[in-house]
mmCIF file of C-alpha atoms in Angstrom:
data_model
loop_
_atom_site.group_PDB
_atom_site.id
_atom_site.type_symbol
_atom_site.label_atom_id
_atom_site.label_comp_id
_atom_site.label_asym_id
_atom_site.label_seq_id
_atom_site.Cartn_x
_atom_site.Cartn_y
_atom_site.Cartn_z
ATOM 1 C CA MET A 101 106.259 80.249 123.926
ATOM 2 C CA ARG A 102 109.017 80.723 121.322
ATOM 3 C CA PRO A 103 109.800 84.476 121.350
ATOM 4 C CA ALA A 104 110.225 84.965 117.557
ATOM 5 C CA ARG A 105 107.593 87.329 116.130
ATOM 6 C CA ALA A 106 107.027 89.904 113.396
ATOM 7 C CA LEU A 107 105.316 93.122 114.473
ATOM 8 C CA ILE A 108 103.255 94.752 111.770
ATOM 9 C CA ASP A 109 102.793 98.556 112.144
ATOM 10 C CA LEU A 110 99.668 99.269 110.133
ATOM 11 C CA GLU A 111 99.903 102.984 110.650
ATOM 12 C CA ALA A 112 103.273 102.855 109.045
ATOM 13 C CA LEU A 113 101.661 100.991 106.059
ATOM 14 C CA ARG A 114 99.045 103.838 105.772
ATOM 15 C CA HIS A 115 101.911 106.440 105.895
ATOM 16 C CA ASN A 116 103.728 104.831 103.082
ATOM 17 C CA TYR A 117 100.491 104.534 100.946
ATOM 18 C CA ARG A 118 99.743 108.131 101.514
ATOM 19 C CA LEU A 119 103.337 108.944 100.413
ATOM 20 C CA ALA A 120 102.905 107.055 97.188
ATOM 21 C CA ARG A 121 99.654 109.207 96.552
ATOM 22 C CA GLU A 122 101.336 112.394 97.475
ATOM 23 C CA VAL A 123 104.532 112.122 95.418
ATOM 24 C CA SER A 124 102.790 110.688 92.375
ATOM 25 C CA GLY A 125 99.596 112.844 92.330
ATOM 26 C CA ALA A 126 97.860 109.683 91.031
ATOM 27 C CA LYS A 127 95.395 106.989 91.985
ATOM 28 C CA ALA A 128 97.125 104.087 93.660
ATOM 29 C CA LEU A 129 96.473 100.360 93.754
ATOM 30 C CA ALA A 130 98.068 99.011 96.925
ATOM 31 C CA VAL A 131 99.927 95.740 95.754
ATOM 32 C CA VAL A 132 99.140 93.100 98.350
ATOM 33 C CA LYS A 133 100.223 90.065 96.320
ATOM 34 C CA ALA A 134 102.221 87.196 98.025
ATOM 35 C CA ASP A 135 100.290 87.802 101.292
ATOM 36 C CA ALA A 136 101.266 91.420 101.241
ATOM 37 C CA TYR A 137 104.839 90.583 100.818
ATOM 38 C CA GLY A 138 104.633 88.448 103.959
ATOM 39 C CA HIS A 139 102.767 91.104 106.059
ATOM 40 C CA GLY A 140 99.317 89.550 105.860
ATOM 41 C CA ALA A 141 97.113 90.504 102.925
ATOM 42 C CA VAL A 142 93.785 90.554 104.735
ATOM 43 C CA ARG A 143 94.882 92.738 107.635
ATOM 44 C CA CYS A 144 96.911 95.078 105.380
ATOM 45 C CA ALA A 145 93.985 95.456 102.933
ATOM 46 C CA GLN A 146 91.551 96.033 105.710
ATOM 47 C CA ALA A 147 93.943 98.775 107.137
ATOM 48 C CA LEU A 148 93.998 100.576 103.735
ATOM 49 C CA GLU A 149 90.523 100.059 102.408
ATOM 50 C CA SER A 150 89.099 103.368 103.770
ATOM 51 C CA GLU A 151 91.543 105.396 101.677
ATOM 52 C CA ALA A 152 92.957 103.050 98.908
ATOM 53 C CA ASN A 153 91.759 103.398 95.338
ATOM 54 C CA GLY A 154 92.055 99.586 95.052
ATOM 55 C CA PHE A 155 94.333 96.620 95.356
ATOM 56 C CA ALA A 156 96.502 94.417 93.202
ATOM 57 C CA VAL A 157 97.154 90.801 93.566
ATOM 58 C CA ALA A 158 98.816 88.207 91.486
ATOM 59 C CA CYS A 159 96.117 85.753 90.957
ATOM 60 C CA ILE A 160 92.336 85.081 91.466
ATOM 61 C CA GLU A 161 92.979 82.967 94.575
ATOM 62 C CA GLU A 162 94.418 85.970 96.249
ATOM 63 C CA ALA A 163 91.583 88.071 95.139
ATOM 64 C CA LEU A 164 89.023 85.771 96.468
ATOM 65 C CA GLN A 165 90.628 85.656 99.834
ATOM 66 C CA LEU A 166 90.255 89.444 100.154
ATOM 67 C CA ARG A 167 86.628 89.388 99.014
ATOM 68 C CA ALA A 168 85.880 86.566 101.596
ATOM 69 C CA ALA A 169 87.355 88.882 104.163
ATOM 70 C CA GLY A 170 84.957 91.664 103.136
ATOM 71 C CA ILE A 171 87.209 93.847 101.012
ATOM 72 C CA ARG A 172 84.879 95.609 98.478
ATOM 73 C CA LYS A 173 87.352 98.056 96.810
ATOM 74 C CA PRO A 174 88.492 97.105 93.246
ATOM 75 C CA ILE A 175 91.038 94.303 92.968
ATOM 76 C CA LEU A 176 93.220 94.002 90.045
ATOM 77 C CA LEU A 177 94.628 90.540 88.885
ATOM 78 C CA LEU A 178 98.164 91.467 87.844
ATOM 79 C CA GLU A 179 98.653 88.092 86.028
ATOM 80 C CA GLY A 180 95.154 88.102 84.576
ATOM 81 C CA PHE A 181 93.274 84.873 84.324
ATOM 82 C CA PHE A 182 94.941 81.499 83.730
ATOM 83 C CA GLU A 183 91.857 79.726 82.389
ATOM 84 C CA ALA A 184 88.891 81.101 80.357
ATOM 85 C CA ASP A 185 86.387 79.775 82.984
ATOM 86 C CA GLU A 186 87.868 82.164 85.615
ATOM 87 C CA LEU A 187 85.980 84.933 83.761
ATOM 88 C CA GLU A 188 82.831 83.759 85.588
ATOM 89 C CA LEU A 189 84.405 84.484 88.957
ATOM 90 C CA ILE A 190 85.950 87.744 87.626
ATOM 91 C CA GLN A 191 82.368 88.909 86.750
ATOM 92 C CA GLU A 192 80.761 87.642 89.938
ATOM 93 C CA HIS A 193 83.270 89.356 92.259
ATOM 94 C CA ASP A 194 83.765 92.543 90.224
ATOM 95 C CA PHE A 195 87.548 91.974 89.758
ATOM 96 C CA TRP A 196 89.564 93.857 87.261
ATOM 97 C CA THR A 197 91.828 91.953 85.117
ATOM 98 C CA VAL A 198 95.063 92.437 83.249
ATOM 99 C CA VAL A 199 95.130 91.126 79.637
ATOM 100 C CA HIS A 200 98.677 90.519 78.527
ATOM 101 C CA SER A 201 98.321 87.717 76.004
ATOM 102 C CA SER A 202 96.373 87.212 72.721
ATOM 103 C CA TRP A 203 94.786 84.036 74.099
ATOM 104 C CA GLN A 204 93.264 86.123 76.907
ATOM 105 C CA LEU A 205 91.876 88.518 74.495
ATOM 106 C CA GLU A 206 90.345 85.770 72.426
ATOM 107 C CA ALA A 207 88.775 84.231 75.510
ATOM 108 C CA ILE A 208 87.062 87.485 76.296
ATOM 109 C CA GLU A 209 85.756 87.753 72.862
ATOM 110 C CA ARG A 210 84.298 84.260 73.042
ATOM 111 C CA ALA A 211 82.967 84.549 76.581
ATOM 112 C CA ASN A 212 79.264 84.778 77.349
ATOM 113 C CA LEU A 213 79.301 87.640 79.818
ATOM 114 C CA HIS A 214 76.308 89.280 81.585
ATOM 115 C CA LYS A 215 78.194 92.486 82.399
ATOM 116 C CA PRO A 216 81.293 94.097 80.943
ATOM 117 C CA LEU A 217 84.684 93.916 82.348
ATOM 118 C CA SER A 218 87.353 96.338 83.461
ATOM 119 C CA VAL A 219 90.563 95.500 81.630
ATOM 120 C CA TRP A 220 94.151 96.593 82.029
ATOM 121 C CA LEU A 221 95.843 96.065 78.689
ATOM 122 C CA LYS A 222 99.520 95.224 79.162
ATOM 123 C CA LEU A 223 102.193 96.139 76.693
ATOM 124 C CA ASP A 224 105.585 94.472 76.629
ATOM 125 C CA SER A 225 107.617 97.618 76.302
ATOM 126 C CA GLY A 226 110.931 95.906 76.925
ATOM 127 C CA MET A 227 110.923 93.804 79.962
ATOM 128 C CA HIS A 228 109.977 90.759 77.855
ATOM 129 C CA ARG A 229 108.193 88.827 80.484
ATOM 130 C CA VAL A 230 104.467 89.188 79.735
ATOM 131 C CA GLY A 231 102.648 91.718 77.646
ATOM 132 C CA LEU A 232 101.442 92.224 74.095
ATOM 133 C CA HIS A 233 103.941 93.059 71.397
ATOM 134 C CA PRO A 234 103.852 96.798 70.498
ATOM 135 C CA ALA A 235 102.718 95.792 66.873
ATOM 136 C CA GLU A 236 99.654 93.962 68.406
ATOM 137 C CA TYR A 237 98.667 96.659 71.018
ATOM 138 C CA ARG A 238 96.459 98.949 69.043
ATOM 139 C CA ASP A 239 94.641 96.045 67.448
ATOM 140 C CA ALA A 240 94.026 94.496 70.893
ATOM 141 C CA TRP A 241 92.588 97.705 72.226
ATOM 142 C CA GLN A 242 90.245 98.012 69.188
ATOM 143 C CA ARG A 243 89.138 94.473 69.539
ATOM 144 C CA LEU A 244 88.250 94.872 73.148
ATOM 145 C CA GLN A 245 86.354 98.105 72.271
ATOM 146 C CA ALA A 246 84.495 96.334 69.572
ATOM 147 C CA SER A 247 83.643 93.316 71.650
ATOM 148 C CA GLY A 248 81.064 94.997 73.682
ATOM 149 C CA LYS A 249 82.421 93.169 76.705
ATOM 150 C CA VAL A 250 84.667 95.764 78.250
ATOM 151 C CA GLU A 251 83.506 99.004 80.001
ATOM 152 C CA LYS A 252 86.941 100.463 80.720
ATOM 153 C CA ILE A 253 90.485 99.868 79.497
ATOM 154 C CA VAL A 254 93.562 101.140 81.319
ATOM 155 C CA LEU A 255 96.765 100.912 79.327
ATOM 156 C CA MET A 256 99.746 99.545 81.353
ATOM 157 C CA SER A 257 103.372 98.292 81.159
ATOM 158 C CA HIS A 258 105.983 97.358 83.621
ATOM 159 C CA PHE A 259 109.571 98.623 83.956
ATOM 160 C CA ALA A 260 112.544 96.165 84.123
ATOM 161 C CA ARG A 261 115.191 98.568 85.575
ATOM 162 C CA ALA A 262 113.441 101.431 87.168
ATOM 163 C CA ASP A 263 115.408 100.754 90.411
ATOM 164 C CA GLU A 264 118.500 101.700 88.393
ATOM 165 C CA LEU A 265 118.227 105.564 88.398
ATOM 166 C CA ASP A 266 121.217 106.100 86.085
ATOM 167 C CA CYS A 267 119.878 103.643 83.486
ATOM 168 C CA SER A 268 118.264 104.766 80.283
ATOM 169 C CA SER A 269 116.071 101.583 80.126
ATOM 170 C CA SER A 270 112.953 103.114 81.585
ATOM 171 C CA VAL A 271 113.079 106.169 79.286
ATOM 172 C CA GLU A 272 113.416 103.757 76.394
ATOM 173 C CA GLN A 273 110.398 101.763 77.694
ATOM 174 C CA VAL A 274 108.279 104.897 77.995
ATOM 175 C CA ALA A 275 109.112 105.797 74.377
ATOM 176 C CA VAL A 276 107.995 102.298 73.265
ATOM 177 C CA PHE A 277 104.801 102.604 75.342
ATOM 178 C CA GLU A 278 103.960 106.116 74.029
ATOM 179 C CA GLN A 279 104.367 105.059 70.386
ATOM 180 C CA ALA A 280 102.269 101.986 70.843
ATOM 181 C CA ARG A 281 99.443 103.909 72.534
ATOM 182 C CA ALA A 282 99.442 106.974 70.330
ATOM 183 C CA GLY A 283 95.904 108.070 69.651
ATOM 184 C CA LEU A 284 94.303 105.695 72.224
ATOM 185 C CA GLU A 285 92.138 107.530 74.650
ATOM 186 C CA ALA A 286 92.486 105.773 78.052
ATOM 187 C CA GLU A 287 94.058 106.028 81.520
ATOM 188 C CA VAL A 288 97.658 104.907 81.876
ATOM 189 C CA SER A 289 99.531 102.972 84.533
ATOM 190 C CA LEU A 290 103.328 102.719 84.283
ATOM 191 C CA ARG A 291 104.841 103.410 87.722
ATOM 192 C CA ASN A 292 105.645 100.777 90.264
ATOM 193 C CA SER A 293 107.465 101.528 93.550
ATOM 194 C CA PRO A 294 110.937 102.577 92.124
ATOM 195 C CA ALA A 295 109.143 104.578 89.367
ATOM 196 C CA VAL A 296 107.035 106.326 92.012
ATOM 197 C CA LEU A 297 110.032 107.337 93.991
ATOM 198 C CA GLY A 298 112.539 107.833 91.334
ATOM 199 C CA TRP A 299 110.948 108.719 88.025
ATOM 200 C CA PRO A 300 108.524 111.562 88.598
ATOM 201 C CA GLN A 301 108.474 112.489 84.885
ATOM 202 C CA VAL A 302 106.852 109.194 83.888
ATOM 203 C CA PRO A 303 103.137 109.676 83.185
ATOM 204 C CA SER A 304 100.742 107.658 85.227
ATOM 205 C CA ASP A 305 97.076 108.045 85.984
ATOM 206 C CA TRP A 306 97.492 105.027 88.239
ATOM 207 C CA VAL A 307 100.491 103.885 90.253
ATOM 208 C CA ARG A 308 101.065 100.523 91.683
ATOM 209 C CA PRO A 309 103.200 100.865 94.902
ATOM 210 C CA GLY A 310 104.443 97.502 96.163
ATOM 211 C CA ILE A 311 107.635 97.232 98.168
ATOM 212 C CA MET A 312 107.432 100.924 99.199
ATOM 213 C CA LEU A 313 104.193 100.170 100.947
ATOM 214 C CA TYR A 314 106.120 97.997 103.341
ATOM 215 C CA GLY A 315 108.758 100.649 104.136
ATOM 216 C CA ALA A 316 111.626 99.152 102.125
ATOM 217 C CA THR A 317 113.555 101.049 99.584
ATOM 218 C CA PRO A 318 113.861 99.503 96.070
ATOM 219 C CA PHE A 319 117.248 101.224 95.457
ATOM 220 C CA GLU A 320 120.758 100.309 96.286
ATOM 221 C CA GLN A 321 121.767 104.029 96.494
ATOM 222 C CA PRO A 322 120.387 106.760 98.734
ATOM 223 C CA ASN A 323 117.045 108.247 97.544
ATOM 224 C CA ALA A 324 115.421 111.170 99.436
ATOM 225 C CA LEU A 325 111.860 110.050 98.994
ATOM 226 C CA ALA A 326 112.568 106.452 99.982
ATOM 227 C CA GLU A 327 114.164 107.866 103.184
ATOM 228 C CA ARG A 328 110.570 109.157 104.113
ATOM 229 C CA LEU A 329 109.276 105.440 104.166
ATOM 230 C CA LYS A 330 108.460 103.900 107.477
ATOM 231 C CA PRO A 331 109.316 100.231 108.104
ATOM 232 C CA VAL A 332 106.198 98.177 108.589
ATOM 233 C CA MET A 333 107.540 94.940 109.837
ATOM 234 C CA THR A 334 109.791 94.558 112.814
ATOM 235 C CA LEU A 335 111.298 90.934 112.961
ATOM 236 C CA GLU A 336 112.444 90.159 116.538
ATOM 237 C CA SER A 337 113.252 87.339 119.034
ATOM 238 C CA LYS A 338 115.182 87.013 122.134
ATOM 239 C CA ILE A 339 118.599 85.776 123.367
ATOM 240 C CA ILE A 340 117.894 82.122 124.699
ATOM 241 C CA SER A 341 121.537 81.075 125.532
ATOM 242 C CA VAL A 342 124.863 82.756 126.131
ATOM 243 C CA ARG A 343 128.439 81.212 125.677
ATOM 244 C CA GLU A 344 131.612 82.747 126.940
ATOM 245 C CA LEU A 345 134.434 81.521 124.528
ATOM 246 C CA PRO A 346 138.097 82.219 124.516
ATOM 247 C CA ALA A 347 140.014 83.198 121.345
ATOM 248 C CA GLY A 348 140.370 80.561 118.673
ATOM 249 C CA GLN A 349 137.081 78.813 119.156
ATOM 250 C CA PRO A 350 134.582 77.946 116.153
ATOM 251 C CA VAL A 351 130.912 78.940 116.492
ATOM 252 C CA GLY A 352 128.110 77.086 114.586
ATOM 253 C CA TYR A 353 128.048 74.709 111.548
ATOM 254 C CA GLY A 354 131.123 74.558 109.430
ATOM 255 C CA ALA A 355 133.353 76.625 111.719
ATOM 256 C CA LYS A 356 132.617 79.632 109.488
ATOM 257 C CA PHE A 357 133.388 81.998 112.247
ATOM 258 C CA VAL A 358 136.321 81.574 114.729
ATOM 259 C CA THR A 359 136.638 83.893 117.736
ATOM 260 C CA GLU A 360 139.564 86.307 117.450
ATOM 261 C CA ARG A 361 139.320 87.449 121.144
ATOM 262 C CA PRO A 362 137.335 86.160 124.252
ATOM 263 C CA THR A 363 133.925 86.533 122.958
ATOM 264 C CA ARG A 364 130.442 86.412 124.508
ATOM 265 C CA VAL A 365 128.088 84.657 122.026
ATOM 266 C CA GLY A 366 124.359 85.135 122.181
ATOM 267 C CA VAL A 367 122.082 82.394 120.632
ATOM 268 C CA VAL A 368 118.825 83.750 119.146
ATOM 269 C CA ALA A 369 115.547 81.865 118.525
ATOM 270 C CA MET A 370 115.474 82.676 114.850
ATOM 271 C CA GLY A 371 116.677 80.682 111.751
ATOM 272 C CA TYR A 372 116.175 80.015 108.140
ATOM 273 C CA ALA A 373 113.021 77.950 108.833
ATOM 274 C CA ASP A 374 111.503 81.250 109.984
ATOM 275 C CA GLY A 375 112.585 82.896 106.767
ATOM 276 C CA TYR A 376 115.807 84.704 107.933
ATOM 277 C CA PRO A 377 118.225 84.380 105.048
ATOM 278 C CA ARG A 378 120.517 81.479 105.485
ATOM 279 C CA HIS A 379 123.362 83.033 103.627
ATOM 280 C CA ALA A 380 123.428 86.117 105.777
ATOM 281 C CA PRO A 381 127.202 86.266 106.639
ATOM 282 C CA THR A 382 129.062 87.290 109.667
ATOM 283 C CA GLY A 383 128.760 90.985 110.184
ATOM 284 C CA THR A 384 125.076 91.221 109.067
ATOM 285 C CA PRO A 385 123.635 93.874 111.350
ATOM 286 C CA VAL A 386 121.375 93.166 114.289
ATOM 287 C CA SER A 387 120.122 95.261 117.179
ATOM 288 C CA ILE A 388 120.159 93.983 120.782
ATOM 289 C CA ASP A 389 118.179 95.904 123.410
ATOM 290 C CA GLY A 390 118.448 98.838 121.033
ATOM 291 C CA GLN A 391 122.296 98.585 120.619
ATOM 292 C CA PRO A 392 124.037 97.795 117.260
ATOM 293 C CA SER A 393 125.705 94.339 116.949
ATOM 294 C CA ARG A 394 126.231 91.737 114.380
ATOM 295 C CA LEU A 395 125.512 88.164 113.291
ATOM 296 C CA ILE A 396 128.439 85.680 113.701
ATOM 297 C CA GLY A 397 128.641 82.238 112.262
ATOM 298 C CA ARG A 398 126.259 80.396 110.045
ATOM 299 C CA VAL A 399 122.410 80.703 110.294
ATOM 300 C CA SER A 400 120.907 77.456 111.524
ATOM 301 C CA MET A 401 117.427 76.174 110.850
ATOM 302 C CA ASP A 402 115.990 77.454 114.274
ATOM 303 C CA MET A 403 118.747 79.430 115.728
ATOM 304 C CA LEU A 404 121.440 82.060 114.918
ATOM 305 C CA THR A 405 124.248 83.535 116.924
ATOM 306 C CA VAL A 406 125.189 87.144 117.649
ATOM 307 C CA ASP A 407 128.188 88.970 119.234
ATOM 308 C CA LEU A 408 127.546 90.192 122.745
ATOM 309 C CA THR A 409 131.106 91.008 123.576
ATOM 310 C CA ASP A 410 130.827 94.755 123.636
ATOM 311 C CA LEU A 411 127.340 94.719 125.116
ATOM 312 C CA PRO A 412 127.828 93.829 128.912
ATOM 313 C CA ASP A 413 124.307 94.481 129.910
ATOM 314 C CA ALA A 414 122.833 92.138 127.096
ATOM 315 C CA GLY A 415 122.198 88.653 127.964
ATOM 316 C CA LEU A 416 119.518 85.922 128.468
ATOM 317 C CA GLY A 417 116.158 87.418 127.378
ATOM 318 C CA SER A 418 117.561 90.337 125.594
ATOM 319 C CA ARG A 419 115.415 91.569 122.868
ATOM 320 C CA VAL A 420 116.978 91.097 119.234
ATOM 321 C CA GLU A 421 115.809 92.941 116.237
ATOM 322 C CA LEU A 422 116.596 91.216 113.032
ATOM 323 C CA TRP A 423 115.146 93.860 110.905
ATOM 324 C CA GLY A 424 112.719 96.763 111.379
ATOM 325 C CA LYS A 425 113.140 100.443 112.497
ATOM 326 C CA GLU A 426 116.597 99.897 114.108
ATOM 327 C CA VAL A 427 118.018 97.527 111.325
ATOM 328 C CA LEU A 428 116.750 98.170 107.803
ATOM 329 C CA ALA A 429 115.506 95.134 105.986
ATOM 330 C CA SER A 430 117.391 96.525 102.922
ATOM 331 C CA ASP A 431 120.754 96.383 104.755
ATOM 332 C CA VAL A 432 120.133 92.767 105.917
ATOM 333 C CA ALA A 433 119.141 91.803 102.331
ATOM 334 C CA ALA A 434 122.254 93.522 100.958
ATOM 335 C CA HIS A 435 124.524 91.578 103.291
ATOM 336 C CA ALA A 436 122.691 88.260 102.381
ATOM 337 C CA GLY A 437 123.060 88.960 98.663
ATOM 338 C CA THR A 438 119.344 89.253 98.021
ATOM 339 C CA ILE A 439 116.566 91.966 98.038
ATOM 340 C CA PRO A 440 114.029 92.971 100.728
ATOM 341 C CA TYR A 441 111.140 91.567 98.559
ATOM 342 C CA GLN A 442 112.588 88.073 99.078
ATOM 343 C CA ILE A 443 113.224 88.222 102.710
ATOM 344 C CA PHE A 444 109.743 89.621 103.467
ATOM 345 C CA CYS A 445 108.107 86.912 101.222
ATOM 346 C CA ASN A 446 110.152 84.091 102.647
ATOM 347 C CA LEU A 447 108.884 84.823 106.241
ATOM 348 C CA ARG A 448 107.105 81.875 107.696
ATOM 349 C CA ARG A 449 106.293 80.255 111.009
ATOM 350 C CA VAL A 450 106.666 83.467 112.823
ATOM 351 C CA PRO A 451 103.474 84.901 114.188
ATOM 352 C CA LEU A 452 102.302 88.289 112.832
ATOM 353 C CA VAL A 453 101.353 90.803 115.582
ATOM 354 C CA TYR A 454 99.569 93.883 114.471
ATOM 355 C CA SER A 455 99.314 97.492 115.833
ATOM 356 C CA GLY A 456 97.844 100.633 114.637
ATOM 357 C CA SER A 457 94.691 99.045 113.293
#
């Protein structure tokens, strides 16, 4: 069997969820969209259900998957519904839905509902992606209240630059939010992972931890709370071939790496078809049998190459950690010019192996 696999530590997942609750002092929706950022939404939700206040997904398809697996806690549709006829399924399965557009509000007003909905009313406070304009917000709240079709409204927005701790954008967005919701009596949800970890002054009755659940920092700079996170995924494989090369020899496609000294090259069963970032350059960290080393040469579809020169005991069959507890996913992502969100979500073909359930 091909040795590439991703080990998922569900106890670490629970630790990170508890940290979000602890540091925020709020109720927390565990964000498990995009198959729990590549970690397996069903197993992650099952691991958290006994203590989570609820879950958040992108769309109704993801929510239905959780219900089919027996998840009974509240599930919020972060993008709301895409067609008015989805309201039938939202009622049937007791989903909570975001309302971020006037057409969604109008669809609720027109709908023939047999029980009221729980709505999270989203304000565009400055990200300019989705959300109601501040001038529309109060009227939308009043219309939902008057419709008789809503039992609860949570007021929410989303930060564009909360991962930039020296940027005033989040403070400005809070000010826009507070002005738009002045006088509206309802619970509030503003804080995502970077805001949970880096913006304790931001009010939130509900928080929405996403990337922090999976043990990766959302920040480029050190953060004391982020250092308390535990990596949930360990991506690993093994050395399947060893080459002894003299100085001056190219390695891999395009000869992007040329040996500067006699070099032992290890070939690892892992590549961009598995989701490892193709643009990870020479020097990207790996761990081999628990010892630090580096990627050399260009990542191939199914294989990549690592430097064994200073690891005389490493060889055929040696364990290689691509990211996890020894090599942080955020460090790999930084070398590859991307973010841990993407490298987790790109994972494919690699079997997920769970522990701590």
